[in-house]
Amino acid sequence: MTAHVACTGDGAVAVVTLSNPRKFNAMTRAMWRELAGVFTRVQAGAAWRCVLVRGEGGHFCAGGDIAEYPDFRFDAASLRDFHEGDVWGGLSAMLACDVPIVAAIEGNCMGAGMEIASCCDIRVAADDAKFGAPIARLGFPMAPREAALVARAAGEATARQMLLEAAVLEAAEMKARGFLQHLAPAVQVEGRARETAARIAALAPQAARLNKRTLRALNQPPALAEQAPAAIERIVKTAYDYADSAEHREGIAAFLGKRPARF
């Protein structure tokens, strides 16, 4: 089956499923675009009171689909288009959604999975789930807007550890650090997440949307509210110049060749 992002209805809850099960639901370019479309429709509609985001087949999302990377990652313009268009298009649609979002996280939650989870309001995870963004092993950094998103949601110390140390953290540690609200045995995660979504859906929908707008506005630190967007824009101008670098090519070639990278 082709990798895709599906959206189905369960009463007042929209169930969004990341589906690329042969690759632990790694995100393809098409899936990022579908994610943007799904959340744009949810935001525009009045029927949904909560969104549940889940992965198919026992994993949330293991990152990006690296098999696609040689097609576009080694040219700065196409790399920029991928991150600023496809990826940020999907993530920003989630962030702009006023409907509460609950994540049901099983198995791997890596890279793109961390980014998608960071856009969710409530995160319910299996007690054996794994979290990280070990892309340093692949020879490239996290894109600026995406790194800022993960740092805000998971904490700067956690983001630094994931990106600089390529650390993979246990669910209990991520809950202790405040990234997760609920833990459950793997067989109970989706049930717990659906119960959480149902509780939210039973509450006042207008209040929920207004609360999300307020929290979104408050999420900018007062001292940095004016400077941060300009700083990100400056970084973005040169953020993808590494596209044709030797270490970028080596990291991706090593992964695809199933061998250790030689940096």
PDB file of N, CA and C in Angstrom, residues 106-207:
ATOM      1  N   GLU A 106       3.350   5.114  19.969  1.00  0.00           N
ATOM      2  CA  GLU A 106       3.898   3.782  20.201  1.00  0.00           C
ATOM      3  C   GLU A 106       5.232   3.649  19.483  1.00  0.00           C
ATOM      4  N   GLY A 107       6.059   2.735  19.929  1.00  0.00           N
ATOM      5  CA  GLY A 107       7.276   2.387  19.211  1.00  0.00           C
ATOM      6  C   GLY A 107       8.198   3.557  19.002  1.00  0.00           C
ATOM      7  N   ASN A 108       8.607   3.764  17.751  1.00  0.00           N
ATOM      8  CA  ASN A 108       9.557   4.813  17.409  1.00  0.00           C
ATOM      9  C   ASN A 108       8.877   6.165  17.228  1.00  0.00           C
ATOM     10  N   CYS A 109       9.436   7.178  17.867  1.00  0.00           N
ATOM     11  CA  CYS A 109       9.024   8.573  17.663  1.00  0.00           C
ATOM     12  C   CYS A 109      10.316   9.354  17.445  1.00  0.00           C
ATOM     13  N   MET A 110      10.784   9.368  16.209  1.00  0.00           N
ATOM     14  CA  MET A 110      12.105   9.901  15.889  1.00  0.00           C
ATOM     15  C   MET A 110      12.014  11.012  14.833  1.00  0.00           C
ATOM     16  N   GLY A 111      12.861  12.020  14.965  1.00  0.00           N
ATOM     17  CA  GLY A 111      12.965  13.036  13.934  1.00  0.00           C
ATOM     18  C   GLY A 111      11.635  13.667  13.594  1.00  0.00           C
ATOM     19  N   ALA A 112      11.122  13.342  12.419  1.00  0.00           N
ATOM     20  CA  ALA A 112       9.821  13.860  11.996  1.00  0.00           C
ATOM     21  C   ALA A 112       8.735  13.495  12.994  1.00  0.00           C
ATOM     22  N   GLY A 113       8.859  12.320  13.622  1.00  0.00           N
ATOM     23  CA  GLY A 113       7.891  11.927  14.643  1.00  0.00           C
ATOM     24  C   GLY A 113       7.916  12.868  15.832  1.00  0.00           C
ATOM     25  N   MET A 114       9.117  13.265  16.257  1.00  0.00           N
ATOM     26  CA  MET A 114       9.234  14.238  17.345  1.00  0.00           C
ATOM     27  C   MET A 114       8.601  15.566  16.944  1.00  0.00           C
ATOM     28  N   GLU A 115       8.787  15.962  15.694  1.00  0.00           N
ATOM     29  CA  GLU A 115       8.234  17.224  15.223  1.00  0.00           C
ATOM     30  C   GLU A 115       6.709  17.186  15.207  1.00  0.00           C
ATOM     31  N   ILE A 116       6.146  16.096  14.708  1.00  0.00           N
ATOM     32  CA  ILE A 116       4.686  15.963  14.664  1.00  0.00           C
ATOM     33  C   ILE A 116       4.124  15.887  16.077  1.00  0.00           C
ATOM     34  N   ALA A 117       4.769  15.116  16.938  1.00  0.00           N
ATOM     35  CA  ALA A 117       4.316  15.020  18.330  1.00  0.00           C
ATOM     36  C   ALA A 117       4.398  16.367  19.030  1.00  0.00           C
ATOM     37  N   SER A 118       5.399  17.161  18.670  1.00  0.00           N
ATOM     38  CA  SER A 118       5.572  18.480  19.292  1.00  0.00           C
ATOM     39  C   SER A 118       4.434  19.430  18.942  1.00  0.00           C
ATOM     40  N   CYS A 119       3.713  19.153  17.876  1.00  0.00           N
ATOM     41  CA  CYS A 119       2.574  19.979  17.475  1.00  0.00           C
ATOM     42  C   CYS A 119       1.295  19.589  18.206  1.00  0.00           C
ATOM     43  N   CYS A 120       1.332  18.487  18.945  1.00  0.00           N
ATOM     44  CA  CYS A 120       0.130  17.993  19.620  1.00  0.00           C
ATOM     45  C   CYS A 120       0.011  18.614  21.009  1.00  0.00           C
ATOM     46  N   ASP A 121      -1.215  18.711  21.498  1.00  0.00           N
ATOM     47  CA  ASP A 121      -1.480  19.333  22.794  1.00  0.00           C
ATOM     48  C   ASP A 121      -1.301  18.352  23.952  1.00  0.00           C
ATOM     49  N   ILE A 122      -1.772  17.135  23.761  1.00  0.00           N
ATOM     50  CA  ILE A 122      -1.684  16.086  24.775  1.00  0.00           C
ATOM     51  C   ILE A 122      -0.986  14.890  24.138  1.00  0.00           C
ATOM     52  N   ARG A 123       0.020  14.361  24.842  1.00  0.00           N
ATOM     53  CA  ARG A 123       0.781  13.230  24.301  1.00  0.00           C
ATOM     54  C   ARG A 123       0.663  12.039  25.247  1.00  0.00           C
ATOM     55  N   VAL A 124       0.101  10.953  24.713  1.00  0.00           N
ATOM     56  CA  VAL A 124      -0.047   9.701  25.446  1.00  0.00           C
ATOM     57  C   VAL A 124       0.905   8.704  24.805  1.00  0.00           C
ATOM     58  N   ALA A 125       1.798   8.104  25.582  1.00  0.00           N
ATOM     59  CA  ALA A 125       2.831   7.250  24.997  1.00  0.00           C
ATOM     60  C   ALA A 125       2.889   5.890  25.667  1.00  0.00           C
ATOM     61  N   ALA A 126       3.320   4.905  24.893  1.00  0.00           N
ATOM     62  CA  ALA A 126       3.606   3.584  25.442  1.00  0.00           C
ATOM     63  C   ALA A 126       4.829   3.665  26.330  1.00  0.00           C
ATOM     64  N   ASP A 127       4.835   2.877  27.385  1.00  0.00           N
ATOM     65  CA  ASP A 127       5.962   2.947  28.311  1.00  0.00           C
ATOM     66  C   ASP A 127       7.255   2.399  27.717  1.00  0.00           C
ATOM     67  N   ASP A 128       7.166   1.743  26.535  1.00  0.00           N
ATOM     68  CA  ASP A 128       8.376   1.271  25.861  1.00  0.00           C
ATOM     69  C   ASP A 128       8.682   2.063  24.584  1.00  0.00           C
ATOM     70  N   ALA A 129       8.011   3.198  24.389  1.00  0.00           N
ATOM     71  CA  ALA A 129       8.276   4.034  23.212  1.00  0.00           C
ATOM     72  C   ALA A 129       9.657   4.679  23.316  1.00  0.00           C
ATOM     73  N   LYS A 130      10.234   5.007  22.162  1.00  0.00           N
ATOM     74  CA  LYS A 130      11.568   5.616  22.094  1.00  0.00           C
ATOM     75  C   LYS A 130      11.473   6.963  21.380  1.00  0.00           C
ATOM     76  N   PHE A 131      12.247   7.925  21.873  1.00  0.00           N
ATOM     77  CA  PHE A 131      12.176   9.294  21.359  1.00  0.00           C
ATOM     78  C   PHE A 131      13.576   9.803  21.019  1.00  0.00           C
ATOM     79  N   GLY A 132      13.698  10.501  19.890  1.00  0.00           N
ATOM     80  CA  GLY A 132      14.985  11.070  19.539  1.00  0.00           C
ATOM     81  C   GLY A 132      14.951  11.744  18.186  1.00  0.00           C
ATOM     82  N   ALA A 133      16.096  12.276  17.797  1.00  0.00           N
ATOM     83  CA  ALA A 133      16.289  12.879  16.478  1.00  0.00           C
ATOM     84  C   ALA A 133      17.759  12.676  16.112  1.00  0.00           C
ATOM     85  N   PRO A 134      18.173  11.421  15.918  1.00  0.00           N
ATOM     86  CA  PRO A 134      19.599  11.110  15.741  1.00  0.00           C
ATOM     87  C   PRO A 134      20.123  11.371  14.335  1.00  0.00           C
ATOM     88  N   ILE A 135      19.743  12.513  13.754  1.00  0.00           N
ATOM     89  CA  ILE A 135      20.128  12.799  12.376  1.00  0.00           C
ATOM     90  C   ILE A 135      21.588  13.214  12.244  1.00  0.00           C
ATOM     91  N   ALA A 136      22.262  13.476  13.390  1.00  0.00           N
ATOM     92  CA  ALA A 136      23.703  13.739  13.310  1.00  0.00           C
ATOM     93  C   ALA A 136      24.432  12.547  12.700  1.00  0.00           C
ATOM     94  N   ARG A 137      23.865  11.356  12.867  1.00  0.00           N
ATOM     95  CA  ARG A 137      24.456  10.152  12.265  1.00  0.00           C
ATOM     96  C   ARG A 137      24.328  10.165  10.750  1.00  0.00           C
ATOM     97  N   LEU A 138      23.405  10.987  10.240  1.00  0.00           N
ATOM     98  CA  LEU A 138      23.185  11.061   8.801  1.00  0.00           C
ATOM     99  C   LEU A 138      23.884  12.259   8.164  1.00  0.00           C
ATOM    100  N   GLY A 139      24.571  13.039   8.977  1.00  0.00           N
ATOM    101  CA  GLY A 139      25.368  14.120   8.417  1.00  0.00           C
ATOM    102  C   GLY A 139      24.620  15.393   8.107  1.00  0.00           C
ATOM    103  N   PHE A 140      23.464  15.623   8.743  1.00  0.00           N
ATOM    104  CA  PHE A 140      22.783  16.895   8.504  1.00  0.00           C
ATOM    105  C   PHE A 140      22.075  17.364   9.772  1.00  0.00           C
ATOM    106  N   PRO A 141      21.815  18.670   9.873  1.00  0.00           N
ATOM    107  CA  PRO A 141      21.152  19.227  11.057  1.00  0.00           C
ATOM    108  C   PRO A 141      19.639  19.197  10.896  1.00  0.00           C
ATOM    109  N   MET A 142      18.943  19.525  11.976  1.00  0.00           N
ATOM    110  CA  MET A 142      17.502  19.727  11.890  1.00  0.00           C
ATOM    111  C   MET A 142      17.265  21.136  11.345  1.00  0.00           C
ATOM    112  N   ALA A 143      16.294  21.280  10.482  1.00  0.00           N
ATOM    113  CA  ALA A 143      15.985  22.591   9.901  1.00  0.00           C
ATOM    114  C   ALA A 143      15.610  23.576  11.015  1.00  0.00           C
ATOM    115  N   PRO A 144      15.917  24.870  10.835  1.00  0.00           N
ATOM    116  CA  PRO A 144      15.754  25.841  11.915  1.00  0.00           C
ATOM    117  C   PRO A 144      14.361  25.899  12.531  1.00  0.00           C
ATOM    118  N   ARG A 145      13.325  26.011  11.719  1.00  0.00           N
ATOM    119  CA  ARG A 145      11.974  26.115  12.279  1.00  0.00           C
ATOM    120  C   ARG A 145      11.602  24.833  13.028  1.00  0.00           C
ATOM    121  N   GLU A 146      12.035  23.707  12.494  1.00  0.00           N
ATOM    122  CA  GLU A 146      11.726  22.420  13.122  1.00  0.00           C
ATOM    123  C   GLU A 146      12.463  22.270  14.451  1.00  0.00           C
ATOM    124  N   ALA A 147      13.727  22.719  14.491  1.00  0.00           N
ATOM    125  CA  ALA A 147      14.498  22.654  15.739  1.00  0.00           C
ATOM    126  C   ALA A 147      13.875  23.555  16.803  1.00  0.00           C
ATOM    127  N   ALA A 148      13.424  24.747  16.397  1.00  0.00           N
ATOM    128  CA  ALA A 148      12.782  25.657  17.340  1.00  0.00           C
ATOM    129  C   ALA A 148      11.500  25.047  17.896  1.00  0.00           C
ATOM    130  N   LEU A 149      10.753  24.361  17.047  1.00  0.00           N
ATOM    131  CA  LEU A 149       9.515  23.699  17.467  1.00  0.00           C
ATOM    132  C   LEU A 149       9.794  22.627  18.517  1.00  0.00           C
ATOM    133  N   VAL A 150      10.759  21.759  18.243  1.00  0.00           N
ATOM    134  CA  VAL A 150      11.080  20.672  19.173  1.00  0.00           C
ATOM    135  C   VAL A 150      11.640  21.228  20.477  1.00  0.00           C
ATOM    136  N   ALA A 151      12.485  22.253  20.388  1.00  0.00           N
ATOM    137  CA  ALA A 151      13.054  22.850  21.604  1.00  0.00           C
ATOM    138  C   ALA A 151      11.972  23.455  22.491  1.00  0.00           C
ATOM    139  N   ARG A 152      10.965  24.076  21.882  1.00  0.00           N
ATOM    140  CA  ARG A 152       9.874  24.655  22.671  1.00  0.00           C
ATOM    141  C   ARG A 152       9.064  23.565  23.367  1.00  0.00           C
ATOM    142  N   ALA A 153       8.768  22.486  22.633  1.00  0.00           N
ATOM    143  CA  ALA A 153       7.884  21.453  23.175  1.00  0.00           C
ATOM    144  C   ALA A 153       8.600  20.510  24.135  1.00  0.00           C
ATOM    145  N   ALA A 154       9.827  20.117  23.793  1.00  0.00           N
ATOM    146  CA  ALA A 154      10.547  19.119  24.589  1.00  0.00           C
ATOM    147  C   ALA A 154      11.533  19.740  25.565  1.00  0.00           C
ATOM    148  N   GLY A 155      11.832  21.029  25.380  1.00  0.00           N
ATOM    149  CA  GLY A 155      12.828  21.695  26.217  1.00  0.00           C
ATOM    150  C   GLY A 155      14.155  21.796  25.486  1.00  0.00           C
ATOM    151  N   GLU A 156      14.843  22.908  25.694  1.00  0.00           N
ATOM    152  CA  GLU A 156      16.093  23.127  24.975  1.00  0.00           C
ATOM    153  C   GLU A 156      17.146  22.083  25.333  1.00  0.00           C
ATOM    154  N   ALA A 157      17.216  21.688  26.608  1.00  0.00           N
ATOM    155  CA  ALA A 157      18.220  20.703  27.011  1.00  0.00           C
ATOM    156  C   ALA A 157      17.991  19.371  26.317  1.00  0.00           C
ATOM    157  N   THR A 158      16.723  18.982  26.199  1.00  0.00           N
ATOM    158  CA  THR A 158      16.397  17.723  25.521  1.00  0.00           C
ATOM    159  C   THR A 158      16.721  17.823  24.033  1.00  0.00           C
ATOM    160  N   ALA A 159      16.373  18.945  23.413  1.00  0.00           N
ATOM    161  CA  ALA A 159      16.675  19.126  21.994  1.00  0.00           C
ATOM    162  C   ALA A 159      18.181  19.080  21.753  1.00  0.00           C
ATOM    163  N   ARG A 160      18.952  19.724  22.616  1.00  0.00           N
ATOM    164  CA  ARG A 160      20.415  19.694  22.469  1.00  0.00           C
ATOM    165  C   ARG A 160      20.937  18.265  22.586  1.00  0.00           C
ATOM    166  N   GLN A 161      20.420  17.505  23.544  1.00  0.00           N
ATOM    167  CA  GLN A 161      20.894  16.139  23.727  1.00  0.00           C
ATOM    168  C   GLN A 161      20.551  15.268  22.522  1.00  0.00           C
ATOM    169  N   MET A 162      19.340  15.428  21.997  1.00  0.00           N
ATOM    170  CA  MET A 162      18.931  14.635  20.841  1.00  0.00           C
ATOM    171  C   MET A 162      19.735  14.985  19.597  1.00  0.00           C
ATOM    172  N   LEU A 163      19.963  16.291  19.383  1.00  0.00           N
ATOM    173  CA  LEU A 163      20.608  16.718  18.143  1.00  0.00           C
ATOM    174  C   LEU A 163      22.132  16.624  18.199  1.00  0.00           C
ATOM    175  N   LEU A 164      22.731  16.920  19.333  1.00  0.00           N
ATOM    176  CA  LEU A 164      24.194  16.944  19.428  1.00  0.00           C
ATOM    177  C   LEU A 164      24.779  15.601  19.835  1.00  0.00           C
ATOM    178  N   GLU A 165      24.041  14.862  20.663  1.00  0.00           N
ATOM    179  CA  GLU A 165      24.520  13.570  21.160  1.00  0.00           C
ATOM    180  C   GLU A 165      23.885  12.405  20.412  1.00  0.00           C
ATOM    181  N   ALA A 166      22.895  12.693  19.568  1.00  0.00           N
ATOM    182  CA  ALA A 166      22.092  11.659  18.894  1.00  0.00           C
ATOM    183  C   ALA A 166      21.471  10.727  19.920  1.00  0.00           C
ATOM    184  N   ALA A 167      21.068  11.300  21.068  1.00  0.00           N
ATOM    185  CA  ALA A 167      20.510  10.502  22.152  1.00  0.00           C
ATOM    186  C   ALA A 167      19.108  10.015  21.809  1.00  0.00           C
ATOM    187  N   VAL A 168      18.819   8.783  22.189  1.00  0.00           N
ATOM    188  CA  VAL A 168      17.471   8.216  22.111  1.00  0.00           C
ATOM    189  C   VAL A 168      16.998   8.003  23.543  1.00  0.00           C
ATOM    190  N   LEU A 169      15.880   8.607  23.898  1.00  0.00           N
ATOM    191  CA  LEU A 169      15.422   8.636  25.278  1.00  0.00           C
ATOM    192  C   LEU A 169      14.187   7.763  25.475  1.00  0.00           C
ATOM    193  N   GLU A 170      14.102   7.192  26.674  1.00  0.00           N
ATOM    194  CA  GLU A 170      12.977   6.336  27.034  1.00  0.00           C
ATOM    195  C   GLU A 170      11.742   7.187  27.341  1.00  0.00           C
ATOM    196  N   ALA A 171      10.583   6.545  27.264  1.00  0.00           N
ATOM    197  CA  ALA A 171       9.323   7.248  27.517  1.00  0.00           C
ATOM    198  C   ALA A 171       9.261   7.794  28.937  1.00  0.00           C
ATOM    199  N   ALA A 172       9.722   7.013  29.914  1.00  0.00           N
ATOM    200  CA  ALA A 172       9.668   7.487  31.301  1.00  0.00           C
ATOM    201  C   ALA A 172      10.495   8.753  31.480  1.00  0.00           C
ATOM    202  N   GLU A 173      11.637   8.828  30.803  1.00  0.00           N
ATOM    203  CA  GLU A 173      12.484  10.019  30.881  1.00  0.00           C
ATOM    204  C   GLU A 173      11.793  11.209  30.228  1.00  0.00           C
ATOM    205  N   MET A 174      11.139  10.969  29.098  1.00  0.00           N
ATOM    206  CA  MET A 174      10.439  12.056  28.411  1.00  0.00           C
ATOM    207  C   MET A 174       9.245  12.559  29.219  1.00  0.00           C
ATOM    208  N   LYS A 175       8.610  11.673  29.973  1.00  0.00           N
ATOM    209  CA  LYS A 175       7.528  12.126  30.852  1.00  0.00           C
ATOM    210  C   LYS A 175       8.097  12.944  32.009  1.00  0.00           C
ATOM    211  N   ALA A 176       9.227  12.482  32.550  1.00  0.00           N
ATOM    212  CA  ALA A 176       9.847  13.224  33.646  1.00  0.00           C
ATOM    213  C   ALA A 176      10.280  14.615  33.205  1.00  0.00           C
ATOM    214  N   ARG A 177      10.634  14.757  31.939  1.00  0.00           N
ATOM    215  CA  ARG A 177      11.057  16.052  31.404  1.00  0.00           C
ATOM    216  C   ARG A 177       9.885  16.917  30.963  1.00  0.00           C
ATOM    217  N   GLY A 178       8.664  16.386  31.054  1.00  0.00           N
ATOM    218  CA  GLY A 178       7.481  17.189  30.766  1.00  0.00           C
ATOM    219  C   GLY A 178       6.968  17.111  29.345  1.00  0.00           C
ATOM    220  N   PHE A 179       7.573  16.281  28.493  1.00  0.00           N
ATOM    221  CA  PHE A 179       7.107  16.188  27.108  1.00  0.00           C
ATOM    222  C   PHE A 179       5.827  15.362  27.003  1.00  0.00           C
ATOM    223  N   LEU A 180       5.694  14.367  27.840  1.00  0.00           N
ATOM    224  CA  LEU A 180       4.529  13.478  27.818  1.00  0.00           C
ATOM    225  C   LEU A 180       3.626  13.756  29.013  1.00  0.00           C
ATOM    226  N   GLN A 181       2.322  13.684  28.779  1.00  0.00           N
ATOM    227  CA  GLN A 181       1.380  13.822  29.881  1.00  0.00           C
ATOM    228  C   GLN A 181       0.965  12.476  30.467  1.00  0.00           C
ATOM    229  N   HIS A 182       0.901  11.441  29.632  1.00  0.00           N
ATOM    230  CA  HIS A 182       0.414  10.139  30.096  1.00  0.00           C
ATOM    231  C   HIS A 182       1.278   9.011  29.555  1.00  0.00           C
ATOM    232  N   LEU A 183       1.518   7.994  30.376  1.00  0.00           N
ATOM    233  CA  LEU A 183       2.164   6.750  29.959  1.00  0.00           C
ATOM    234  C   LEU A 183       1.196   5.594  30.169  1.00  0.00           C
ATOM    235  N   ALA A 184       1.307   4.569  29.324  1.00  0.00           N
ATOM    236  CA  ALA A 184       0.468   3.379  29.462  1.00  0.00           C
ATOM    237  C   ALA A 184       1.202   2.198  28.830  1.00  0.00           C
ATOM    238  N   PRO A 185       0.879   0.972  29.226  1.00  0.00           N
ATOM    239  CA  PRO A 185       1.424  -0.186  28.515  1.00  0.00           C
ATOM    240  C   PRO A 185       1.058  -0.098  27.035  1.00  0.00           C
ATOM    241  N   ALA A 186       1.909  -0.634  26.183  1.00  0.00           N
ATOM    242  CA  ALA A 186       1.719  -0.490  24.735  1.00  0.00           C
ATOM    243  C   ALA A 186       0.330  -0.923  24.276  1.00  0.00           C
ATOM    244  N   VAL A 187      -0.188  -1.993  24.858  1.00  0.00           N
ATOM    245  CA  VAL A 187      -1.492  -2.503  24.407  1.00  0.00           C
ATOM    246  C   VAL A 187      -2.639  -1.574  24.807  1.00  0.00           C
ATOM    247  N   GLN A 188      -2.375  -0.635  25.712  1.00  0.00           N
ATOM    248  CA  GLN A 188      -3.430   0.258  26.188  1.00  0.00           C
ATOM    249  C   GLN A 188      -3.319   1.683  25.658  1.00  0.00           C
ATOM    250  N   VAL A 189      -2.245   1.976  24.924  1.00  0.00           N
ATOM    251  CA  VAL A 189      -1.981   3.365  24.536  1.00  0.00           C
ATOM    252  C   VAL A 189      -3.100   3.960  23.704  1.00  0.00           C
ATOM    253  N   GLU A 190      -3.505   3.258  22.663  1.00  0.00           N
ATOM    254  CA  GLU A 190      -4.524   3.848  21.798  1.00  0.00           C
ATOM    255  C   GLU A 190      -5.843   4.017  22.541  1.00  0.00           C
ATOM    256  N   GLY A 191      -6.186   3.055  23.382  1.00  0.00           N
ATOM    257  CA  GLY A 191      -7.404   3.181  24.177  1.00  0.00           C
ATOM    258  C   GLY A 191      -7.350   4.379  25.099  1.00  0.00           C
ATOM    259  N   ARG A 192      -6.194   4.579  25.763  1.00  0.00           N
ATOM    260  CA  ARG A 192      -6.045   5.735  26.651  1.00  0.00           C
ATOM    261  C   ARG A 192      -6.127   7.040  25.864  1.00  0.00           C
ATOM    262  N   ALA A 193      -5.506   7.051  24.694  1.00  0.00           N
ATOM    263  CA  ALA A 193      -5.531   8.261  23.876  1.00  0.00           C
ATOM    264  C   ALA A 193      -6.947   8.564  23.394  1.00  0.00           C
ATOM    265  N   ARG A 194      -7.684   7.540  23.011  1.00  0.00           N
ATOM    266  CA  ARG A 194      -9.061   7.744  22.564  1.00  0.00           C
ATOM    267  C   ARG A 194      -9.947   8.212  23.717  1.00  0.00           C
ATOM    268  N   GLU A 195      -9.702   7.687  24.918  1.00  0.00           N
ATOM    269  CA  GLU A 195     -10.448   8.160  26.083  1.00  0.00           C
ATOM    270  C   GLU A 195     -10.161   9.639  26.341  1.00  0.00           C
ATOM    271  N   THR A 196      -8.906  10.019  26.216  1.00  0.00           N
ATOM    272  CA  THR A 196      -8.531  11.417  26.408  1.00  0.00           C
ATOM    273  C   THR A 196      -9.207  12.303  25.363  1.00  0.00           C
ATOM    274  N   ALA A 197      -9.173  11.856  24.103  1.00  0.00           N
ATOM    275  CA  ALA A 197      -9.809  12.629  23.029  1.00  0.00           C
ATOM    276  C   ALA A 197     -11.313  12.749  23.261  1.00  0.00           C
ATOM    277  N   ALA A 198     -11.931  11.669  23.738  1.00  0.00           N
ATOM    278  CA  ALA A 198     -13.370  11.698  23.996  1.00  0.00           C
ATOM    279  C   ALA A 198     -13.703  12.671  25.128  1.00  0.00           C
ATOM    280  N   ARG A 199     -12.855  12.717  26.163  1.00  0.00           N
ATOM    281  CA  ARG A 199     -13.096  13.673  27.256  1.00  0.00           C
ATOM    282  C   ARG A 199     -13.026  15.106  26.746  1.00  0.00           C
ATOM    283  N   ILE A 200     -12.038  15.368  25.910  1.00  0.00           N
ATOM    284  CA  ILE A 200     -11.896  16.719  25.355  1.00  0.00           C
ATOM    285  C   ILE A 200     -13.097  17.048  24.467  1.00  0.00           C
ATOM    286  N   ALA A 201     -13.506  16.073  23.637  1.00  0.00           N
ATOM    287  CA  ALA A 201     -14.612  16.307  22.708  1.00  0.00           C
ATOM    288  C   ALA A 201     -15.926  16.565  23.436  1.00  0.00           C
ATOM    289  N   ALA A 202     -16.046  16.077  24.674  1.00  0.00           N
ATOM    290  CA  ALA A 202     -17.280  16.269  25.433  1.00  0.00           C
ATOM    291  C   ALA A 202     -17.357  17.648  26.093  1.00  0.00           C
ATOM    292  N   LEU A 203     -16.242  18.371  26.058  1.00  0.00           N
ATOM    293  CA  LEU A 203     -16.202  19.696  26.679  1.00  0.00           C
ATOM    294  C   LEU A 203     -16.572  20.779  25.655  1.00  0.00           C
ATOM    295  N   ALA A 204     -16.627  22.009  26.114  1.00  0.00           N
ATOM    296  CA  ALA A 204     -17.065  23.116  25.254  1.00  0.00           C
ATOM    297  C   ALA A 204     -16.081  23.342  24.103  1.00  0.00           C
ATOM    298  N   PRO A 205     -16.509  23.151  22.858  1.00  0.00           N
ATOM    299  CA  PRO A 205     -15.576  23.263  21.726  1.00  0.00           C
ATOM    300  C   PRO A 205     -15.076  24.684  21.485  1.00  0.00           C
ATOM    301  N   GLN A 206     -15.932  25.686  21.670  1.00  0.00           N
ATOM    302  CA  GLN A 206     -15.481  27.060  21.455  1.00  0.00           C
ATOM    303  C   GLN A 206     -14.431  27.445  22.486  1.00  0.00           C
ATOM    304  N   ALA A 207     -14.629  27.024  23.724  1.00  0.00           N
ATOM    305  CA  ALA A 207     -13.646  27.315  24.767  1.00  0.00           C
ATOM    306  C   ALA A 207     -12.310  26.672  24.436  1.00  0.00           C
TER     307      ALA A 207
END
